[in-house]
Amino acid sequence: MMQVLKLFITFFKVGAFSFGGGYAMLPLIYKEIEEFGLTMTEFTDVVAISQMTPGPIAVNAATYMGYKSAGFWGSAFATFGVALPSFILIMIIVSVFDKFKSSRIVNGALEGIRPATVGMISSSVIFFSKTSLIDLTKLSEGFWRIFSIQSVLIFVLTIIGSKKLKLGPVVLTLAGGVLGAILL
């Protein structure tokens, strides 16, 4: 029972202190769940699988980690924990937003949150690059040796597929999996 409560509290913190959603919260999620024994590689796999399933990444990660740590109840409490702060916050915002939506301070705060969110998403890119695109153990062999050519190719093709071809995340994730099976 303590493990289930610990999962709830951990994911409640993730839900409460992760602004920007999705990718912006990934470094915080990893930092919080490291104590449950998940390696960075396993976490990267959880995120990849979460991309192929419906729903927010944080909810999918909470569900998976909760189940891995404490079975069904761990999964239920972790998922409830990550979703509850957003529910509470949005109910508060909805009840007072009309009064303050033209406030200079509120608009200024929203303008400041946008670049902070870009920064958090960029942090996630750096975080996952360490397990997907680069291998720092090869730095002694030369700077360019740290990059996995095959992984960088999949990365670039994914960007092209997303921006130019307007492919969705499920198609891009599946294509990345197929290319990974062939190239890596």
Short mmCIF file of N, CA and C in Angstrom, two decimals:
data_model
loop_
_atom_site.label_atom_id
_atom_site.label_comp_id
_atom_site.label_asym_id
_atom_site.label_seq_id
_atom_site.Cartn_x
_atom_site.Cartn_y
_atom_site.Cartn_z
N MET A 1 0.82 -1.20 0.00
CA MET A 1 0.00 0.00 0.00
C MET A 1 0.86 1.27 0.00
N MET A 2 2.01 1.22 0.68
CA MET A 2 2.90 2.38 0.71
C MET A 2 3.42 2.70 -0.69
N GLN A 3 3.72 1.65 -1.47
CA GLN A 3 4.22 1.85 -2.83
C GLN A 3 3.17 2.56 -3.68
N VAL A 4 1.92 2.19 -3.52
CA VAL A 4 0.82 2.80 -4.27
C VAL A 4 0.68 4.28 -3.89
N LEU A 5 0.76 4.58 -2.61
CA LEU A 5 0.68 5.96 -2.14
C LEU A 5 1.87 6.77 -2.64
N LYS A 6 3.05 6.16 -2.63
CA LYS A 6 4.26 6.82 -3.12
C LYS A 6 4.13 7.14 -4.61
N LEU A 7 3.56 6.21 -5.37
CA LEU A 7 3.32 6.45 -6.80
C LEU A 7 2.35 7.61 -7.00
N PHE A 8 1.27 7.63 -6.22
CA PHE A 8 0.30 8.72 -6.33
C PHE A 8 0.98 10.06 -6.06
N ILE A 9 1.73 10.15 -4.98
CA ILE A 9 2.39 11.42 -4.62
C ILE A 9 3.41 11.82 -5.68
N THR A 10 4.20 10.86 -6.16
CA THR A 10 5.20 11.16 -7.19
C THR A 10 4.55 11.72 -8.44
N PHE A 11 3.52 11.05 -8.92
CA PHE A 11 2.88 11.51 -10.16
C PHE A 11 1.99 12.72 -9.94
N PHE A 12 1.50 12.93 -8.73
CA PHE A 12 0.79 14.17 -8.42
C PHE A 12 1.76 15.34 -8.56
N LYS A 13 3.00 15.17 -8.05
CA LYS A 13 4.01 16.23 -8.19
C LYS A 13 4.32 16.48 -9.67
N VAL A 14 4.44 15.41 -10.44
CA VAL A 14 4.70 15.56 -11.87
C VAL A 14 3.57 16.35 -12.52
N GLY A 15 2.34 15.98 -12.22
CA GLY A 15 1.19 16.68 -12.79
C GLY A 15 1.08 18.12 -12.32
N ALA A 16 1.48 18.37 -11.08
CA ALA A 16 1.35 19.72 -10.52
C ALA A 16 2.44 20.68 -10.99
N PHE A 17 3.62 20.16 -11.25
CA PHE A 17 4.75 21.05 -11.53
C PHE A 17 5.27 20.95 -12.96
N SER A 18 4.53 20.30 -13.82
CA SER A 18 4.95 20.17 -15.22
C SER A 18 4.05 21.03 -16.08
N PHE A 19 4.58 22.15 -16.50
CA PHE A 19 3.83 23.03 -17.38
C PHE A 19 4.30 22.81 -18.80
N GLY A 20 3.40 22.94 -19.74
CA GLY A 20 3.74 22.75 -21.13
C GLY A 20 3.31 21.39 -21.63
N GLY A 21 2.98 20.48 -20.72
CA GLY A 21 2.48 19.17 -21.08
C GLY A 21 3.46 18.32 -21.85
N GLY A 22 3.02 17.14 -22.23
CA GLY A 22 3.75 16.22 -23.08
C GLY A 22 5.25 16.20 -22.92
N TYR A 23 5.92 16.62 -23.96
CA TYR A 23 7.38 16.53 -24.00
C TYR A 23 8.05 17.44 -22.97
N ALA A 24 7.41 18.53 -22.64
CA ALA A 24 8.01 19.46 -21.67
C ALA A 24 8.14 18.82 -20.29
N MET A 25 7.27 17.88 -19.98
CA MET A 25 7.32 17.28 -18.65
C MET A 25 8.20 16.04 -18.57
N LEU A 26 8.74 15.56 -19.68
CA LEU A 26 9.49 14.31 -19.67
C LEU A 26 10.72 14.32 -18.75
N PRO A 27 11.57 15.36 -18.78
CA PRO A 27 12.71 15.33 -17.86
C PRO A 27 12.28 15.28 -16.39
N LEU A 28 11.21 15.98 -16.04
CA LEU A 28 10.72 15.95 -14.67
C LEU A 28 10.18 14.57 -14.32
N ILE A 29 9.44 13.97 -15.25
CA ILE A 29 8.91 12.62 -15.00
C ILE A 29 10.07 11.67 -14.73
N TYR A 30 11.10 11.72 -15.58
CA TYR A 30 12.23 10.80 -15.40
C TYR A 30 12.91 11.04 -14.06
N LYS A 31 13.14 12.29 -13.72
CA LYS A 31 13.80 12.62 -12.45
C LYS A 31 13.00 12.05 -11.27
N GLU A 32 11.69 12.17 -11.33
CA GLU A 32 10.84 11.70 -10.24
C GLU A 32 10.74 10.18 -10.17
N ILE A 33 10.77 9.50 -11.32
CA ILE A 33 10.55 8.05 -11.29
C ILE A 33 11.83 7.24 -11.28
N GLU A 34 12.97 7.91 -11.35
CA GLU A 34 14.25 7.19 -11.28
C GLU A 34 14.31 6.27 -10.06
N GLU A 35 13.75 6.73 -8.95
CA GLU A 35 13.80 5.96 -7.71
C GLU A 35 13.01 4.66 -7.79
N PHE A 36 12.16 4.51 -8.80
CA PHE A 36 11.40 3.28 -8.96
C PHE A 36 12.16 2.25 -9.80
N GLY A 37 13.41 2.57 -10.15
CA GLY A 37 14.27 1.60 -10.82
C GLY A 37 14.20 1.60 -12.33
N LEU A 38 13.65 2.62 -12.93
CA LEU A 38 13.56 2.68 -14.38
C LEU A 38 14.82 3.32 -14.95
N THR A 39 15.47 2.64 -15.88
CA THR A 39 16.66 3.21 -16.50
C THR A 39 16.26 4.22 -17.57
N MET A 40 17.22 5.03 -18.01
CA MET A 40 16.92 6.02 -19.04
C MET A 40 16.49 5.33 -20.33
N THR A 41 17.11 4.20 -20.65
CA THR A 41 16.74 3.46 -21.86
C THR A 41 15.32 2.94 -21.75
N GLU A 42 14.96 2.37 -20.59
CA GLU A 42 13.58 1.89 -20.40
C GLU A 42 12.59 3.05 -20.50
N PHE A 43 12.95 4.19 -19.92
CA PHE A 43 12.07 5.35 -19.98
C PHE A 43 11.88 5.81 -21.42
N THR A 44 12.96 5.82 -22.19
CA THR A 44 12.86 6.18 -23.61
C THR A 44 11.92 5.23 -24.33
N ASP A 45 11.99 3.94 -24.00
CA ASP A 45 11.10 2.95 -24.60
C ASP A 45 9.64 3.22 -24.21
N VAL A 46 9.41 3.58 -22.95
CA VAL A 46 8.05 3.89 -22.48
C VAL A 46 7.49 5.07 -23.28
N VAL A 47 8.31 6.08 -23.49
CA VAL A 47 7.87 7.26 -24.24
C VAL A 47 7.56 6.87 -25.68
N ALA A 48 8.41 6.04 -26.28
CA ALA A 48 8.18 5.60 -27.66
C ALA A 48 6.86 4.84 -27.76
N ILE A 49 6.62 3.95 -26.83
CA ILE A 49 5.36 3.19 -26.83
C ILE A 49 4.18 4.12 -26.59
N SER A 50 4.36 5.10 -25.71
CA SER A 50 3.29 6.07 -25.43
C SER A 50 2.90 6.85 -26.67
N GLN A 51 3.84 7.05 -27.57
CA GLN A 51 3.55 7.76 -28.82
C GLN A 51 2.58 6.98 -29.69
N MET A 52 2.60 5.65 -29.56
CA MET A 52 1.76 4.82 -30.42
C MET A 52 0.41 4.51 -29.80
N THR A 53 0.19 4.95 -28.56
CA THR A 53 -1.09 4.68 -27.91
C THR A 53 -1.84 5.99 -27.71
N PRO A 54 -3.17 5.92 -27.69
CA PRO A 54 -3.94 7.15 -27.50
C PRO A 54 -3.72 7.74 -26.10
N GLY A 55 -3.82 9.04 -26.01
CA GLY A 55 -3.74 9.70 -24.71
C GLY A 55 -2.43 10.43 -24.50
N PRO A 56 -2.41 11.28 -23.49
CA PRO A 56 -1.21 12.06 -23.19
C PRO A 56 -0.04 11.19 -22.74
N ILE A 57 1.16 11.62 -23.06
CA ILE A 57 2.36 10.88 -22.70
C ILE A 57 2.46 10.70 -21.19
N ALA A 58 2.19 11.75 -20.43
CA ALA A 58 2.31 11.67 -18.97
C ALA A 58 1.37 10.62 -18.39
N VAL A 59 0.16 10.56 -18.91
CA VAL A 59 -0.81 9.57 -18.42
C VAL A 59 -0.34 8.17 -18.79
N ASN A 60 0.12 7.99 -20.02
CA ASN A 60 0.60 6.68 -20.43
C ASN A 60 1.82 6.25 -19.63
N ALA A 61 2.74 7.18 -19.39
CA ALA A 61 3.94 6.86 -18.60
C ALA A 61 3.55 6.53 -17.16
N ALA A 62 2.63 7.29 -16.59
CA ALA A 62 2.18 7.02 -15.22
C ALA A 62 1.52 5.65 -15.13
N THR A 63 0.68 5.34 -16.10
CA THR A 63 0.00 4.06 -16.12
C THR A 63 1.01 2.91 -16.19
N TYR A 64 1.98 3.03 -17.09
CA TYR A 64 2.99 1.99 -17.25
C TYR A 64 3.85 1.84 -15.99
N MET A 65 4.37 2.98 -15.51
CA MET A 65 5.25 2.93 -14.33
C MET A 65 4.50 2.43 -13.10
N GLY A 66 3.26 2.86 -12.94
CA GLY A 66 2.47 2.38 -11.82
C GLY A 66 2.26 0.88 -11.88
N TYR A 67 1.96 0.38 -13.07
CA TYR A 67 1.75 -1.06 -13.22
C TYR A 67 3.04 -1.83 -12.98
N LYS A 68 4.13 -1.32 -13.52
CA LYS A 68 5.43 -1.99 -13.35
C LYS A 68 5.83 -2.04 -11.88
N SER A 69 5.52 -0.99 -11.13
CA SER A 69 5.94 -0.90 -9.73
C SER A 69 4.99 -1.59 -8.76
N ALA A 70 3.68 -1.53 -9.04
CA ALA A 70 2.73 -2.04 -8.04
C ALA A 70 1.46 -2.63 -8.65
N GLY A 71 1.54 -3.12 -9.86
CA GLY A 71 0.39 -3.78 -10.46
C GLY A 71 -0.77 -2.84 -10.78
N PHE A 72 -1.97 -3.41 -10.81
CA PHE A 72 -3.16 -2.66 -11.20
C PHE A 72 -3.37 -1.41 -10.35
N TRP A 73 -3.30 -1.55 -9.02
CA TRP A 73 -3.56 -0.40 -8.15
C TRP A 73 -2.48 0.65 -8.28
N GLY A 74 -1.26 0.24 -8.50
CA GLY A 74 -0.19 1.21 -8.74
C GLY A 74 -0.46 2.01 -10.00
N SER A 75 -0.92 1.30 -11.02
CA SER A 75 -1.27 1.93 -12.29
C SER A 75 -2.41 2.93 -12.10
N ALA A 76 -3.45 2.51 -11.40
CA ALA A 76 -4.61 3.37 -11.18
C ALA A 76 -4.25 4.62 -10.38
N PHE A 77 -3.49 4.45 -9.30
CA PHE A 77 -3.14 5.60 -8.45
C PHE A 77 -2.15 6.54 -9.12
N ALA A 78 -1.19 6.00 -9.86
CA ALA A 78 -0.23 6.86 -10.57
C ALA A 78 -0.96 7.68 -11.64
N THR A 79 -1.86 7.04 -12.37
CA THR A 79 -2.61 7.73 -13.41
C THR A 79 -3.52 8.81 -12.80
N PHE A 80 -4.21 8.48 -11.73
CA PHE A 80 -5.05 9.46 -11.04
C PHE A 80 -4.21 10.60 -10.50
N GLY A 81 -3.04 10.28 -9.97
CA GLY A 81 -2.15 11.30 -9.41
C GLY A 81 -1.68 12.29 -10.45
N VAL A 82 -1.33 11.82 -11.64
CA VAL A 82 -0.82 12.73 -12.67
C VAL A 82 -1.94 13.59 -13.26
N ALA A 83 -3.16 13.08 -13.28
CA ALA A 83 -4.27 13.83 -13.88
C ALA A 83 -4.94 14.80 -12.91
N LEU A 84 -4.93 14.49 -11.63
CA LEU A 84 -5.67 15.29 -10.65
C LEU A 84 -5.24 16.77 -10.58
N PRO A 85 -3.96 17.10 -10.56
CA PRO A 85 -3.59 18.52 -10.49
C PRO A 85 -4.13 19.35 -11.65
N SER A 86 -4.08 18.80 -12.85
CA SER A 86 -4.61 19.52 -14.02
C SER A 86 -6.10 19.74 -13.88
N PHE A 87 -6.80 18.72 -13.43
CA PHE A 87 -8.24 18.84 -13.23
C PHE A 87 -8.57 19.95 -12.23
N ILE A 88 -7.88 19.94 -11.10
CA ILE A 88 -8.11 20.97 -10.07
C ILE A 88 -7.79 22.36 -10.62
N LEU A 89 -6.64 22.49 -11.27
CA LEU A 89 -6.21 23.78 -11.78
C LEU A 89 -7.15 24.32 -12.85
N ILE A 90 -7.57 23.48 -13.77
CA ILE A 90 -8.45 23.96 -14.84
C ILE A 90 -9.81 24.36 -14.28
N MET A 91 -10.28 23.67 -13.25
CA MET A 91 -11.55 24.07 -12.62
C MET A 91 -11.42 25.44 -11.97
N ILE A 92 -10.29 25.71 -11.34
CA ILE A 92 -10.06 27.03 -10.73
C ILE A 92 -9.97 28.11 -11.81
N ILE A 93 -9.20 27.83 -12.86
CA ILE A 93 -9.01 28.81 -13.94
C ILE A 93 -10.34 29.13 -14.62
N VAL A 94 -11.11 28.11 -14.94
CA VAL A 94 -12.40 28.32 -15.60
C VAL A 94 -13.31 29.19 -14.74
N SER A 95 -13.26 29.00 -13.45
CA SER A 95 -14.17 29.76 -12.58
C SER A 95 -13.78 31.23 -12.45
N VAL A 96 -12.52 31.60 -12.70
CA VAL A 96 -12.10 33.00 -12.53
C VAL A 96 -11.57 33.66 -13.80
N PHE A 97 -11.43 32.92 -14.89
CA PHE A 97 -10.77 33.46 -16.08
C PHE A 97 -11.50 34.66 -16.67
N ASP A 98 -12.80 34.61 -16.76
CA ASP A 98 -13.55 35.72 -17.36
C ASP A 98 -13.29 37.05 -16.65
N LYS A 99 -13.06 36.99 -15.35
CA LYS A 99 -12.80 38.21 -14.58
C LYS A 99 -11.44 38.82 -14.91
N PHE A 100 -10.49 37.98 -15.29
CA PHE A 100 -9.11 38.45 -15.43
C PHE A 100 -8.54 38.35 -16.85
N LYS A 101 -9.33 37.89 -17.82
CA LYS A 101 -8.77 37.64 -19.15
C LYS A 101 -8.23 38.89 -19.85
N SER A 102 -8.69 40.07 -19.47
CA SER A 102 -8.16 41.29 -20.09
C SER A 102 -7.10 41.97 -19.22
N SER A 103 -6.69 41.32 -18.17
CA SER A 103 -5.67 41.87 -17.27
C SER A 103 -4.30 41.87 -17.94
N ARG A 104 -3.59 42.98 -17.81
CA ARG A 104 -2.24 43.09 -18.36
C ARG A 104 -1.31 42.06 -17.71
N ILE A 105 -1.47 41.84 -16.42
CA ILE A 105 -0.62 40.89 -15.70
C ILE A 105 -0.87 39.47 -16.19
N VAL A 106 -2.14 39.09 -16.34
CA VAL A 106 -2.47 37.74 -16.82
C VAL A 106 -1.94 37.54 -18.23
N ASN A 107 -2.15 38.52 -19.11
CA ASN A 107 -1.64 38.40 -20.48
C ASN A 107 -0.12 38.36 -20.50
N GLY A 108 0.52 39.14 -19.66
CA GLY A 108 1.98 39.10 -19.56
C GLY A 108 2.48 37.75 -19.08
N ALA A 109 1.78 37.18 -18.10
CA ALA A 109 2.16 35.85 -17.60
C ALA A 109 2.04 34.81 -18.71
N LEU A 110 0.96 34.86 -19.47
CA LEU A 110 0.78 33.91 -20.58
C LEU A 110 1.86 34.09 -21.63
N GLU A 111 2.24 35.33 -21.92
CA GLU A 111 3.32 35.59 -22.88
C GLU A 111 4.65 35.03 -22.37
N GLY A 112 4.87 35.05 -21.07
CA GLY A 112 6.10 34.51 -20.50
C GLY A 112 6.12 33.00 -20.45
N ILE A 113 4.96 32.39 -20.31
CA ILE A 113 4.87 30.93 -20.24
C ILE A 113 5.23 30.30 -21.58
N ARG A 114 4.89 30.94 -22.69
CA ARG A 114 5.15 30.36 -24.01
C ARG A 114 6.64 30.09 -24.25
N PRO A 115 7.54 31.06 -24.09
CA PRO A 115 8.96 30.74 -24.31
C PRO A 115 9.51 29.77 -23.27
N ALA A 116 8.96 29.81 -22.06
CA ALA A 116 9.40 28.84 -21.05
C ALA A 116 9.03 27.42 -21.49
N THR A 117 7.87 27.28 -22.10
CA THR A 117 7.44 25.98 -22.61
C THR A 117 8.36 25.50 -23.72
N VAL A 118 8.74 26.39 -24.62
CA VAL A 118 9.70 26.04 -25.69
C VAL A 118 11.01 25.57 -25.06
N GLY A 119 11.45 26.25 -24.02
CA GLY A 119 12.67 25.84 -23.33
C GLY A 119 12.56 24.46 -22.72
N MET A 120 11.41 24.15 -22.12
CA MET A 120 11.21 22.82 -21.53
C MET A 120 11.16 21.73 -22.59
N ILE A 121 10.53 22.03 -23.72
CA ILE A 121 10.49 21.05 -24.81
C ILE A 121 11.90 20.84 -25.36
N SER A 122 12.67 21.92 -25.49
CA SER A 122 14.06 21.80 -25.94
C SER A 122 14.87 20.96 -24.97
N SER A 123 14.60 21.10 -23.69
CA SER A 123 15.28 20.28 -22.69
C SER A 123 14.98 18.80 -22.90
N SER A 124 13.75 18.49 -23.29
CA SER A 124 13.38 17.11 -23.59
C SER A 124 14.14 16.58 -24.80
N VAL A 125 14.30 17.43 -25.81
CA VAL A 125 15.07 17.02 -27.00
C VAL A 125 16.49 16.65 -26.59
N ILE A 126 17.11 17.49 -25.78
CA ILE A 126 18.48 17.21 -25.32
C ILE A 126 18.50 15.94 -24.49
N PHE A 127 17.53 15.79 -23.60
CA PHE A 127 17.43 14.61 -22.73
C PHE A 127 17.39 13.32 -23.55
N PHE A 128 16.51 13.26 -24.56
CA PHE A 128 16.36 12.04 -25.34
C PHE A 128 17.45 11.85 -26.38
N SER A 129 18.11 12.92 -26.77
CA SER A 129 19.23 12.79 -27.71
C SER A 129 20.33 11.94 -27.11
N LYS A 130 20.47 11.98 -25.79
CA LYS A 130 21.52 11.22 -25.11
C LYS A 130 21.33 9.72 -25.25
N THR A 131 20.10 9.27 -25.43
CA THR A 131 19.87 7.83 -25.58
C THR A 131 19.53 7.43 -27.01
N SER A 132 19.30 8.40 -27.88
CA SER A 132 18.82 8.08 -29.22
C SER A 132 19.77 8.47 -30.33
N LEU A 133 20.40 9.63 -30.22
CA LEU A 133 21.19 10.16 -31.33
C LEU A 133 22.68 10.15 -31.09
N ILE A 134 23.09 10.27 -29.83
CA ILE A 134 24.52 10.39 -29.56
C ILE A 134 24.98 9.37 -28.53
N ASP A 135 26.25 9.04 -28.61
CA ASP A 135 26.90 8.13 -27.66
C ASP A 135 28.16 8.82 -27.17
N LEU A 136 28.06 9.46 -26.01
CA LEU A 136 29.17 10.25 -25.49
C LEU A 136 30.39 9.40 -25.14
N THR A 137 30.23 8.08 -25.02
CA THR A 137 31.38 7.23 -24.72
C THR A 137 32.36 7.19 -25.88
N LYS A 138 31.91 7.59 -27.06
CA LYS A 138 32.79 7.59 -28.25
C LYS A 138 33.45 8.94 -28.49
N LEU A 139 33.30 9.87 -27.56
CA LEU A 139 33.86 11.21 -27.73
C LEU A 139 35.37 11.18 -27.89
N SER A 140 36.04 10.24 -27.24
CA SER A 140 37.50 10.15 -27.34
C SER A 140 37.95 9.77 -28.75
N GLU A 141 37.04 9.20 -29.54
CA GLU A 141 37.37 8.82 -30.92
C GLU A 141 37.19 9.99 -31.89
N GLY A 142 36.68 11.09 -31.41
CA GLY A 142 36.44 12.27 -32.25
C GLY A 142 35.00 12.71 -32.14
N PHE A 143 34.79 14.02 -32.30
CA PHE A 143 33.46 14.59 -32.10
C PHE A 143 32.40 13.93 -32.96
N TRP A 144 32.66 13.74 -34.24
CA TRP A 144 31.64 13.21 -35.15
C TRP A 144 31.33 11.74 -34.90
N ARG A 145 32.19 11.04 -34.14
CA ARG A 145 31.97 9.62 -33.85
C ARG A 145 30.86 9.41 -32.82
N ILE A 146 30.47 10.47 -32.11
CA ILE A 146 29.44 10.31 -31.08
C ILE A 146 28.04 10.17 -31.68
N PHE A 147 27.89 10.52 -32.95
CA PHE A 147 26.58 10.46 -33.58
C PHE A 147 26.35 9.11 -34.24
N SER A 148 25.17 8.55 -34.05
CA SER A 148 24.76 7.35 -34.77
C SER A 148 24.15 7.83 -36.09
N ILE A 149 24.83 7.54 -37.18
CA ILE A 149 24.37 8.00 -38.50
C ILE A 149 22.95 7.49 -38.79
N GLN A 150 22.70 6.23 -38.47
CA GLN A 150 21.38 5.66 -38.73
C GLN A 150 20.30 6.38 -37.90
N SER A 151 20.61 6.64 -36.64
CA SER A 151 19.64 7.33 -35.77
C SER A 151 19.39 8.76 -36.23
N VAL A 152 20.45 9.45 -36.63
CA VAL A 152 20.30 10.82 -37.13
C VAL A 152 19.48 10.81 -38.42
N LEU A 153 19.68 9.81 -39.28
CA LEU A 153 18.89 9.69 -40.51
C LEU A 153 17.40 9.52 -40.18
N ILE A 154 17.09 8.64 -39.24
CA ILE A 154 15.69 8.44 -38.84
C ILE A 154 15.13 9.73 -38.26
N PHE A 155 15.92 10.43 -37.46
CA PHE A 155 15.53 11.71 -36.87
C PHE A 155 15.17 12.72 -37.96
N VAL A 156 16.04 12.88 -38.95
CA VAL A 156 15.82 13.84 -40.03
C VAL A 156 14.60 13.44 -40.87
N LEU A 157 14.48 12.16 -41.19
CA LEU A 157 13.33 11.70 -41.97
C LEU A 157 12.02 11.92 -41.21
N THR A 158 12.06 11.78 -39.90
CA THR A 158 10.87 12.03 -39.08
C THR A 158 10.47 13.50 -39.13
N ILE A 159 11.45 14.38 -39.07
CA ILE A 159 11.14 15.82 -39.17
C ILE A 159 10.54 16.13 -40.54
N ILE A 160 11.13 15.58 -41.59
CA ILE A 160 10.60 15.78 -42.94
C ILE A 160 9.18 15.23 -43.04
N GLY A 161 8.98 14.01 -42.51
CA GLY A 161 7.65 13.40 -42.54
C GLY A 161 6.62 14.23 -41.80
N SER A 162 7.03 14.83 -40.71
CA SER A 162 6.11 15.64 -39.91
C SER A 162 5.83 17.00 -40.55
N LYS A 163 6.88 17.71 -40.92
CA LYS A 163 6.72 19.09 -41.41
C LYS A 163 6.31 19.18 -42.87
N LYS A 164 6.93 18.39 -43.72
CA LYS A 164 6.65 18.48 -45.16
C LYS A 164 5.48 17.60 -45.58
N LEU A 165 5.45 16.36 -45.07
CA LEU A 165 4.42 15.42 -45.50
C LEU A 165 3.20 15.41 -44.58
N LYS A 166 3.30 16.11 -43.45
CA LYS A 166 2.20 16.24 -42.49
C LYS A 166 1.72 14.88 -41.96
N LEU A 167 2.65 13.95 -41.77
CA LEU A 167 2.31 12.64 -41.22
C LEU A 167 2.09 12.76 -39.72
N GLY A 168 1.20 11.95 -39.19
CA GLY A 168 0.89 11.98 -37.76
C GLY A 168 1.89 11.20 -36.92
N PRO A 169 1.83 11.35 -35.60
CA PRO A 169 2.80 10.70 -34.72
C PRO A 169 2.77 9.18 -34.76
N VAL A 170 1.60 8.58 -34.94
CA VAL A 170 1.54 7.11 -34.99
C VAL A 170 2.28 6.60 -36.21
N VAL A 171 2.02 7.19 -37.37
CA VAL A 171 2.69 6.79 -38.62
C VAL A 171 4.19 7.01 -38.49
N LEU A 172 4.58 8.17 -37.97
CA LEU A 172 6.01 8.47 -37.83
C LEU A 172 6.70 7.53 -36.86
N THR A 173 6.03 7.20 -35.77
CA THR A 173 6.61 6.28 -34.79
C THR A 173 6.76 4.88 -35.38
N LEU A 174 5.72 4.41 -36.07
CA LEU A 174 5.80 3.10 -36.72
C LEU A 174 6.88 3.08 -37.79
N ALA A 175 6.96 4.14 -38.59
CA ALA A 175 8.01 4.23 -39.62
C ALA A 175 9.39 4.22 -38.98
N GLY A 176 9.54 4.94 -37.87
CA GLY A 176 10.81 4.94 -37.15
C GLY A 176 11.16 3.55 -36.65
N GLY A 177 10.16 2.82 -36.18
CA GLY A 177 10.39 1.45 -35.72
C GLY A 177 10.83 0.54 -36.85
N VAL A 178 10.17 0.66 -38.00
CA VAL A 178 10.54 -0.16 -39.16
C VAL A 178 11.96 0.18 -39.62
N LEU A 179 12.25 1.48 -39.74
CA LEU A 179 13.60 1.89 -40.15
C LEU A 179 14.64 1.45 -39.12
N GLY A 180 14.30 1.54 -37.85
CA GLY A 180 15.22 1.09 -36.81
C GLY A 180 15.51 -0.39 -36.91
N ALA A 181 14.47 -1.18 -37.19
CA ALA A 181 14.66 -2.63 -37.33
C ALA A 181 15.55 -2.95 -38.52
N ILE A 182 15.45 -2.15 -39.57
CA ILE A 182 16.25 -2.38 -40.78
C ILE A 182 17.66 -1.85 -40.62
N LEU A 183 17.80 -0.63 -40.11
CA LEU A 183 19.10 0.05 -40.09
C LEU A 183 19.94 -0.20 -38.85
N LEU A 184 19.30 -0.40 -37.72
CA LEU A 184 20.06 -0.47 -36.47
C LEU A 184 20.29 -1.87 -36.03
#
